[in-house]
mmCIF file of C-alpha atoms and ligand atoms in Angstrom:
data_model
loop_
_atom_site.group_PDB
_atom_site.id
_atom_site.type_symbol
_atom_site.label_atom_id
_atom_site.label_comp_id
_atom_site.label_asym_id
_atom_site.label_seq_id
_atom_site.Cartn_x
_atom_site.Cartn_y
_atom_site.Cartn_z
ATOM 1 C CA MET A 14 13.350 12.275 -4.392
ATOM 2 C CA ASN A 15 12.521 11.585 -0.758
ATOM 3 C CA ASN A 16 9.109 13.213 -0.638
ATOM 4 C CA ARG A 17 6.981 10.619 -2.424
ATOM 5 C CA THR A 18 5.768 7.185 -1.539
ATOM 6 C CA PHE A 19 3.468 4.565 -2.951
ATOM 7 C CA ALA A 20 0.565 3.220 -0.901
ATOM 8 C CA MET A 21 -2.172 0.702 -1.487
ATOM 9 C CA ILE A 22 -5.404 -0.016 0.343
ATOM 10 C CA LYS A 23 -5.479 -3.804 -0.004
ATOM 11 C CA PRO A 24 -8.531 -5.928 -0.958
ATOM 12 C CA ASP A 25 -9.354 -6.962 2.617
ATOM 13 C CA ALA A 26 -9.701 -3.345 3.727
ATOM 14 C CA VAL A 27 -11.829 -2.409 0.701
ATOM 15 C CA ARG A 28 -14.061 -5.468 1.287
ATOM 16 C CA ASN A 29 -14.386 -4.639 4.986
ATOM 17 C CA GLY A 30 -15.561 -1.093 4.246
ATOM 18 C CA TYR A 31 -12.441 0.707 5.523
ATOM 19 C CA MET A 32 -11.443 2.585 2.356
ATOM 20 C CA GLY A 33 -12.882 5.899 3.557
ATOM 21 C CA LYS A 34 -11.502 5.552 7.082
ATOM 22 C CA ILE A 35 -8.011 4.824 5.711
ATOM 23 C CA LEU A 36 -8.213 7.815 3.346
ATOM 24 C CA ASP A 37 -9.091 9.919 6.413
ATOM 25 C CA ARG A 38 -5.944 8.661 8.176
ATOM 26 C CA ILE A 39 -3.865 9.594 5.121
ATOM 27 C CA ILE A 40 -5.265 13.141 5.091
ATOM 28 C CA GLU A 41 -5.064 13.538 8.886
ATOM 29 C CA ALA A 42 -1.377 12.529 8.744
ATOM 30 C CA ASP A 43 -0.779 15.425 6.318
ATOM 31 C CA PHE A 44 0.042 13.419 3.225
ATOM 32 C CA LYS A 45 -0.886 15.097 -0.046
ATOM 33 C CA ILE A 46 -2.610 12.722 -2.442
ATOM 34 C CA LEU A 47 -0.948 13.149 -5.860
ATOM 35 C CA GLY A 48 -2.857 10.315 -7.465
ATOM 36 C CA ALA A 49 -5.469 7.726 -6.510
ATOM 37 C CA LYS A 50 -7.326 5.057 -8.390
ATOM 38 C CA LEU A 51 -9.402 1.978 -7.809
ATOM 39 C CA ILE A 52 -7.918 -1.088 -9.446
ATOM 40 C CA ARG A 53 -8.347 -4.821 -9.559
ATOM 41 C CA MET A 54 -5.050 -6.538 -10.190
ATOM 42 C CA THR A 55 -4.816 -9.673 -12.274
ATOM 43 C CA LYS A 56 -2.841 -12.542 -10.749
ATOM 44 C CA ALA A 57 -0.025 -11.776 -13.212
ATOM 45 C CA GLN A 58 0.044 -8.097 -12.180
ATOM 46 C CA ALA A 59 0.163 -9.069 -8.503
ATOM 47 C CA GLU A 60 3.040 -11.453 -9.252
ATOM 48 C CA GLY A 61 4.872 -8.624 -11.017
ATOM 49 C CA PHE A 62 4.198 -6.128 -8.242
ATOM 50 C CA TYR A 63 5.469 -8.492 -5.530
ATOM 51 C CA ALA A 64 8.182 -10.142 -7.696
ATOM 52 C CA ILE A 65 10.716 -9.449 -4.929
ATOM 53 C CA HIS A 66 8.882 -12.071 -2.813
ATOM 54 C CA ARG A 67 8.604 -14.766 -5.520
ATOM 55 C CA GLU A 68 10.817 -17.242 -3.626
ATOM 56 C CA ARG A 69 8.944 -16.799 -0.337
ATOM 57 C CA PRO A 70 6.603 -19.590 0.830
ATOM 58 C CA PHE A 71 3.651 -17.206 1.025
ATOM 59 C CA PHE A 72 3.999 -15.900 -2.571
ATOM 60 C CA GLN A 73 0.993 -17.793 -3.964
ATOM 61 C CA GLU A 74 -1.205 -16.860 -1.003
ATOM 62 C CA LEU A 75 -0.091 -13.231 -1.270
ATOM 63 C CA THR A 76 -0.675 -12.823 -4.998
ATOM 64 C CA THR A 77 -3.998 -14.684 -4.914
ATOM 65 C CA PHE A 78 -5.159 -12.357 -2.132
ATOM 66 C CA MET A 79 -3.875 -9.210 -3.851
ATOM 67 C CA SER A 80 -5.798 -10.136 -7.010
ATOM 68 C CA SER A 81 -8.954 -11.165 -5.113
ATOM 69 C CA GLY A 82 -10.817 -7.871 -5.317
ATOM 70 C CA LYS A 83 -10.699 -4.114 -5.582
ATOM 71 C CA ALA A 84 -7.752 -2.201 -4.176
ATOM 72 C CA MET A 85 -6.913 1.496 -4.154
ATOM 73 C CA VAL A 86 -3.447 2.643 -5.243
ATOM 74 C CA LEU A 87 -2.131 6.026 -4.140
ATOM 75 C CA ALA A 88 0.877 8.225 -4.800
ATOM 76 C CA LEU A 89 1.516 10.279 -1.652
ATOM 77 C CA GLU A 90 3.687 13.292 -0.917
ATOM 78 C CA LYS A 91 5.154 14.377 2.410
ATOM 79 C CA GLU A 92 8.613 15.088 3.779
ATOM 80 C CA ASN A 93 10.387 11.736 4.242
ATOM 81 C CA ALA A 94 7.291 10.128 2.774
ATOM 82 C CA VAL A 95 8.508 6.502 2.759
ATOM 83 C CA SER A 96 9.317 6.327 6.462
ATOM 84 C CA ALA A 97 6.414 8.606 7.444
ATOM 85 C CA TRP A 98 3.947 6.298 5.673
ATOM 86 C CA ARG A 99 5.478 3.138 7.151
ATOM 87 C CA ASP A 100 5.152 4.727 10.613
ATOM 88 C CA THR A 101 1.494 5.501 9.857
ATOM 89 C CA ILE A 102 0.675 1.940 8.727
ATOM 90 C CA GLY A 103 2.524 0.050 11.494
ATOM 91 C CA ALA A 104 4.171 -3.367 11.617
ATOM 92 C CA THR A 105 3.580 -5.994 8.907
ATOM 93 C CA ASN A 106 1.955 -8.287 11.489
ATOM 94 C CA PRO A 107 -1.058 -6.429 12.943
ATOM 95 C CA ALA A 108 -0.564 -8.299 16.233
ATOM 96 C CA GLU A 109 2.693 -6.344 16.587
ATOM 97 C CA ALA A 110 1.418 -3.011 15.265
ATOM 98 C CA VAL A 111 1.330 -0.186 17.808
ATOM 99 C CA ASP A 112 -1.859 1.615 18.838
ATOM 100 C CA GLY A 113 -3.099 4.220 16.415
ATOM 101 C CA THR A 114 -1.542 2.631 13.321
ATOM 102 C CA ILE A 115 -3.665 1.652 10.337
ATOM 103 C CA ARG A 116 -2.757 -2.038 10.517
ATOM 104 C CA LYS A 117 -3.539 -2.156 14.238
ATOM 105 C CA ASP A 118 -7.004 -0.755 13.602
ATOM 106 C CA PHE A 119 -7.985 -2.194 10.203
ATOM 107 C CA ALA A 120 -5.858 -5.248 9.294
ATOM 108 C CA THR A 121 -7.403 -8.701 9.163
ATOM 109 C CA SER A 122 -4.290 -10.880 9.621
ATOM 110 C CA LEU A 123 -0.574 -11.068 8.786
ATOM 111 C CA GLY A 124 -1.361 -11.970 5.181
ATOM 112 C CA GLU A 125 -4.346 -9.621 4.812
ATOM 113 C CA ASN A 126 -2.934 -6.524 6.453
ATOM 114 C CA ALA A 127 -5.064 -3.692 4.995
ATOM 115 C CA VAL A 128 -2.372 -1.537 3.426
ATOM 116 C CA HIS A 129 0.924 -1.573 1.577
ATOM 117 C CA GLY A 130 3.780 0.882 1.829
ATOM 118 C CA ALA A 131 6.870 1.157 -0.338
ATOM 119 C CA ASP A 132 10.035 0.296 1.598
ATOM 120 C CA SER A 133 12.547 2.675 -0.060
ATOM 121 C CA ASP A 134 12.626 5.801 -2.211
ATOM 122 C CA GLU A 135 13.797 3.681 -5.128
ATOM 123 C CA ASN A 136 10.923 1.195 -4.787
ATOM 124 C CA ALA A 137 8.438 4.037 -4.237
ATOM 125 C CA ALA A 138 9.370 5.469 -7.636
ATOM 126 C CA ILE A 139 9.163 2.047 -9.299
ATOM 127 C CA GLU A 140 5.799 1.254 -7.700
ATOM 128 C CA ILE A 141 4.284 4.662 -8.552
ATOM 129 C CA GLY A 142 5.401 4.039 -12.133
ATOM 130 C CA PHE A 143 3.737 0.624 -12.067
ATOM 131 C CA PHE A 144 0.283 2.204 -11.697
ATOM 132 C CA PHE A 145 0.475 5.892 -12.669
ATOM 133 C CA THR A 146 1.651 7.910 -15.649
ATOM 134 C CA ASN A 147 3.310 11.250 -14.880
ATOM 135 C CA SER A 148 0.258 13.185 -16.053
ATOM 136 C CA GLU A 149 -1.882 11.350 -13.486
ATOM 137 C CA LEU A 150 0.188 12.796 -10.617
ATOM 138 C CA ILE A 151 -1.191 16.196 -9.622
ATOM 139 C CA SER A 152 1.062 18.163 -7.300
ATOM 140 C CA ASN A 153 -0.561 21.598 -7.348
ATOM 141 C CA GLU A 154 -3.635 22.005 -5.155
HETATM 142 P P1 ATP B 230 3.954 -4.462 2.210
HETATM 143 O O1 ATP B 230 5.105 -4.698 1.254
HETATM 144 O O2 ATP B 230 2.661 -5.109 1.758
HETATM 145 O O3 ATP B 230 3.796 -3.021 2.583
HETATM 146 P P2 ATP B 230 5.653 -5.126 4.403
HETATM 147 O O4 ATP B 230 6.704 -4.360 3.662
HETATM 148 O O5 ATP B 230 5.309 -4.667 5.782
HETATM 149 O O6 ATP B 230 4.306 -5.186 3.583
HETATM 150 P P3 ATP B 230 6.815 -7.545 3.360
HETATM 151 O O7 ATP B 230 7.862 -8.319 4.061
HETATM 152 O O8 ATP B 230 7.199 -6.707 2.176
HETATM 153 O O9 ATP B 230 6.054 -6.660 4.456
HETATM 154 O O10 ATP B 230 5.692 -8.579 2.924
HETATM 155 C C1 ATP B 230 4.768 -8.248 1.889
HETATM 156 C C2 ATP B 230 3.404 -8.753 2.260
HETATM 157 O O11 ATP B 230 3.406 -10.178 2.240
HETATM 158 C C3 ATP B 230 2.946 -8.414 3.682
HETATM 159 O O12 ATP B 230 2.378 -7.140 3.781
HETATM 160 C C4 ATP B 230 1.908 -9.483 3.919
HETATM 161 O O13 ATP B 230 0.687 -9.140 3.263
HETATM 162 C C5 ATP B 230 2.514 -10.684 3.215
HETATM 163 N N1 ATP B 230 3.268 -11.525 4.150
HETATM 164 C C6 ATP B 230 4.455 -11.245 4.708
HETATM 165 N N2 ATP B 230 4.867 -12.247 5.507
HETATM 166 C C7 ATP B 230 3.902 -13.190 5.433
HETATM 167 C C8 ATP B 230 3.719 -14.481 6.015
HETATM 168 N N3 ATP B 230 4.630 -15.008 6.846
HETATM 169 N N4 ATP B 230 2.605 -15.161 5.705
HETATM 170 C C9 ATP B 230 1.674 -14.652 4.848
HETATM 171 N N5 ATP B 230 1.784 -13.448 4.264
HETATM 172 C C10 ATP B 230 2.865 -12.718 4.550
HETATM 173 MG MG1 MG B 231 7.162 -4.711 1.641
#
């Protein structure tokens, strides 16, 4: 399955009023939205979601931030969705993100960088499953 990815509009972007503008970017880039919901992660959920980073020095900062407010999770569909979405969001550090990317335009800092994107097809499937049941993914328009 290389046509689905998992995306999140992170708490900084929701707090800063960019949720609608980021949804516009998603639609303009021709992703189909299969599922979307507003969530607020607990600290434990954030630790589970980012478990791959648990040994990193920024793990506490990251999971505290990710559980600090509302976020929007999305399951997206497009050809080569994982790489297409990572191209749309730009580099992890907004200072290095190229013009026209979401992080360049809406990120706050390296730690609070507006959006998440799955980094592989395998992780996309795992992350979609973390937040959505199959019946919540709507592929017909
Ligand atoms: P994401 O997984 O959120 O899409 P990414 O894949 O571009 O981001 P990762 O290396 O997976 O980058 O890091 C996960 C998240 O951890 C980053 O998006 C950022 O919010 C945070 N992060 C990464 N490096 C640092 C750092 N040096 N200091 C603080 N936070 C960081
Ligand atoms: Mg990552």
